[in-house]
Coordinates of C-alpha atoms in Angstrom, one line a residue:
X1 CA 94.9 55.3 145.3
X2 CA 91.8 55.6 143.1
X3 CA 91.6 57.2 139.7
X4 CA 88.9 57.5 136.9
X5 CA 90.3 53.9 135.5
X6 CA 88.9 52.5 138.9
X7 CA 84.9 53.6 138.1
X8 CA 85.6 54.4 134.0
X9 CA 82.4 52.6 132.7
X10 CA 82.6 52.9 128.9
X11 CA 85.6 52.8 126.5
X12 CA 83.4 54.3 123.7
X13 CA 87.0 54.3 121.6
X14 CA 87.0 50.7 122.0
X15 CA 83.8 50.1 121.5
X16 CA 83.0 52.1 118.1
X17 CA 85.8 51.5 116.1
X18 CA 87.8 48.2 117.9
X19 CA 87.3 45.6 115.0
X20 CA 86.6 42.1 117.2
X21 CA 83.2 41.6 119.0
X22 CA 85.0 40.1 122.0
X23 CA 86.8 43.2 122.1
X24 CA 83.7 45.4 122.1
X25 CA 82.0 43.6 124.9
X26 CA 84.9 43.9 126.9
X27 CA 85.2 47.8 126.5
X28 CA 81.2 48.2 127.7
X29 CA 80.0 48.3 131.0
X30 CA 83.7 47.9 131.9
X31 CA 83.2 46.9 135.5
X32 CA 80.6 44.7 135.4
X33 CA 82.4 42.9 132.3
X34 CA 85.5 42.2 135.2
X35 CA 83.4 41.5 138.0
X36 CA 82.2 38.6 135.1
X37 CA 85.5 37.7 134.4
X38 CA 86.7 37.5 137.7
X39 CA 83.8 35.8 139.4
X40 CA 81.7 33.6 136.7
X41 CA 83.8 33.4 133.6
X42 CA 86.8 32.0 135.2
X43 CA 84.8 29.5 136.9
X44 CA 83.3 28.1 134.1
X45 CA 84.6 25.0 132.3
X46 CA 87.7 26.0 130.5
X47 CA 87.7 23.1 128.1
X48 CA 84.2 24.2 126.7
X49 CA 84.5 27.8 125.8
X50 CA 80.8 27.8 124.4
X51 CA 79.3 26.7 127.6
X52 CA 82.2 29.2 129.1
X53 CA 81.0 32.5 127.9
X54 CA 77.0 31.3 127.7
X55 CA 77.1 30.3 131.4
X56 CA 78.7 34.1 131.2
X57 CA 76.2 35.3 129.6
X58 CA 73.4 34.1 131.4
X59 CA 74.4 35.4 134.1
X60 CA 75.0 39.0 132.9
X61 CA 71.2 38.2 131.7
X62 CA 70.1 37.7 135.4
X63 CA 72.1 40.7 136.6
X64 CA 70.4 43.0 134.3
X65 CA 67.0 42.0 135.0
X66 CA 64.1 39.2 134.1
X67 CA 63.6 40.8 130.4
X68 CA 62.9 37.9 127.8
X69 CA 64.3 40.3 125.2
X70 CA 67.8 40.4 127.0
X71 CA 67.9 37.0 127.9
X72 CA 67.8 36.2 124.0
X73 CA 70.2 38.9 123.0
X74 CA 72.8 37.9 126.3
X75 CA 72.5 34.3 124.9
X76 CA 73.0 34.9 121.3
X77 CA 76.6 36.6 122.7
X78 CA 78.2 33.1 122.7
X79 CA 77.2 32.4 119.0
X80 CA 79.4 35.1 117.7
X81 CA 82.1 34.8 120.5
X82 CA 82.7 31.1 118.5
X83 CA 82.3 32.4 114.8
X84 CA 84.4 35.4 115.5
X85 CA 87.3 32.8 117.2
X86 CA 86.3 30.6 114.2
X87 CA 86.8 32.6 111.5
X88 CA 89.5 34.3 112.9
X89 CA 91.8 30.9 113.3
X90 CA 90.3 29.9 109.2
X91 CA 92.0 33.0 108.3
X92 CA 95.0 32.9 110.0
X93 CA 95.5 29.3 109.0
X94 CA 94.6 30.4 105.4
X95 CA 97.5 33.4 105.4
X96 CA 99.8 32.1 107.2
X97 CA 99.6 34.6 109.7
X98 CA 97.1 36.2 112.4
X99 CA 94.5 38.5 110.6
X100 CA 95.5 41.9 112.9
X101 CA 99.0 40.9 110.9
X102 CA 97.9 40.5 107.4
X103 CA 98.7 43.1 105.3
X104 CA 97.8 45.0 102.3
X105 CA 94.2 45.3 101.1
X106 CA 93.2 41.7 102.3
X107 CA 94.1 42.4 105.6
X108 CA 92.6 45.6 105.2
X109 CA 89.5 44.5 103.9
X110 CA 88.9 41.3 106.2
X111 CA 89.6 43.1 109.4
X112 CA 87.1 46.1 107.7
X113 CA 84.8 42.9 107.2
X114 CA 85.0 41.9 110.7
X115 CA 84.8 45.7 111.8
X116 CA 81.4 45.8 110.2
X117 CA 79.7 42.7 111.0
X118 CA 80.5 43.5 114.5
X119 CA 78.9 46.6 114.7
X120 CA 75.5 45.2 113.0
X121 CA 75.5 42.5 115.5
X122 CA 75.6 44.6 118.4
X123 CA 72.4 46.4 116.5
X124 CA 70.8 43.5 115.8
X125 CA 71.4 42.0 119.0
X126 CA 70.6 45.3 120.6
X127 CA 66.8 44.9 119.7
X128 CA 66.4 42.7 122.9
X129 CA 67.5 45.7 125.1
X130 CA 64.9 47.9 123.2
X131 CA 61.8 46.1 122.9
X132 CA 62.7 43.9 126.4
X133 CA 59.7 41.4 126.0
X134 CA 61.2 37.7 123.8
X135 CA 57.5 37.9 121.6
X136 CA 58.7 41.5 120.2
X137 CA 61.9 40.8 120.1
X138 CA 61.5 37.2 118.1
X139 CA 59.0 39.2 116.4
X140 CA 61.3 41.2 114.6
X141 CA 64.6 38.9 114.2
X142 CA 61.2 36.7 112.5
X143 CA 61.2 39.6 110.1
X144 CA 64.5 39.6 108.8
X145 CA 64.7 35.7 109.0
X146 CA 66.7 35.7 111.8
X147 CA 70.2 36.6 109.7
X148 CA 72.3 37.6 112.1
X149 CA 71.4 34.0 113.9
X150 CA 72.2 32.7 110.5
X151 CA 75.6 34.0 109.6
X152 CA 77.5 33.3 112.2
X153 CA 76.2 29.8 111.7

């Protein structure tokens, strides 16, 4: 009846080298993320997908402790959620078609775009989880002018 599926906690597959930042969240602490689907997400109100996944958020932000650093980096989550959904639809209505179905080297090199910008957001927004306090953690997105804030913008 059970299997490894039932307690698997990380797809570090997924994680690493998956291209969307959605998809990234959803592939990390893999049973928290459903008990956060099941039980907060899809209670939250569906026409409003910003207040959706920050409501979300918050609430992963509680269930991993009063840290100011993690509060900031949980909250920021929603930010990217909507330029990643954003930027995504821009695209699509730009080629005609949905970026994971673009081909040649623009497809190529947008989804490698969005492959890369994911993966420095997840550093940058890993900072809170480091330095846990919000002074140390503004501190340093202070130092380099808060740019992942910035870009998704």
């Amino acid at each position: 009846q059970w299997d490894f599926s039932t307690i698997q906690t990380v797809d570090p597959w997924g994680t690493e080298v998956g291209r969307r930042f959605r998809g990234g969240l959803r592939r990390w602490n893999m049973t928290v993320q459903w008990w956060l689907a099941a039980y907060v997400h899809s209670r939250g109100p569906r026409r409003y997908p910003l207040l959706r996944n920050a409501w979300t958020m918050l609430a992963s932000a509680y269930w991993h402790g009063l840290h100011g650093g993690q509060h900031l980096a949980f909250l920021s989550v929603p930010l990217w959620l909507a330029a990643e959904a954003a930027a995504e639809a821009a695209l699509g209505a730009r080629f005609g078609v949905p970026l994971e179905r673009l081909g040649g080297w623009r497809g190529s090199l947008l989804r490698g775009g969005q492959w890369f910008l994911k993966m420095r957001a997840f550093e940058y927004l890993s900072v809170g989880f480091v330095l846990r306090g919000a002074g140390p953690t503004l501190r340093f997105w202070a130092s380099v002018h808060f740019c992942l804030h910035l870009l998704p913008l």
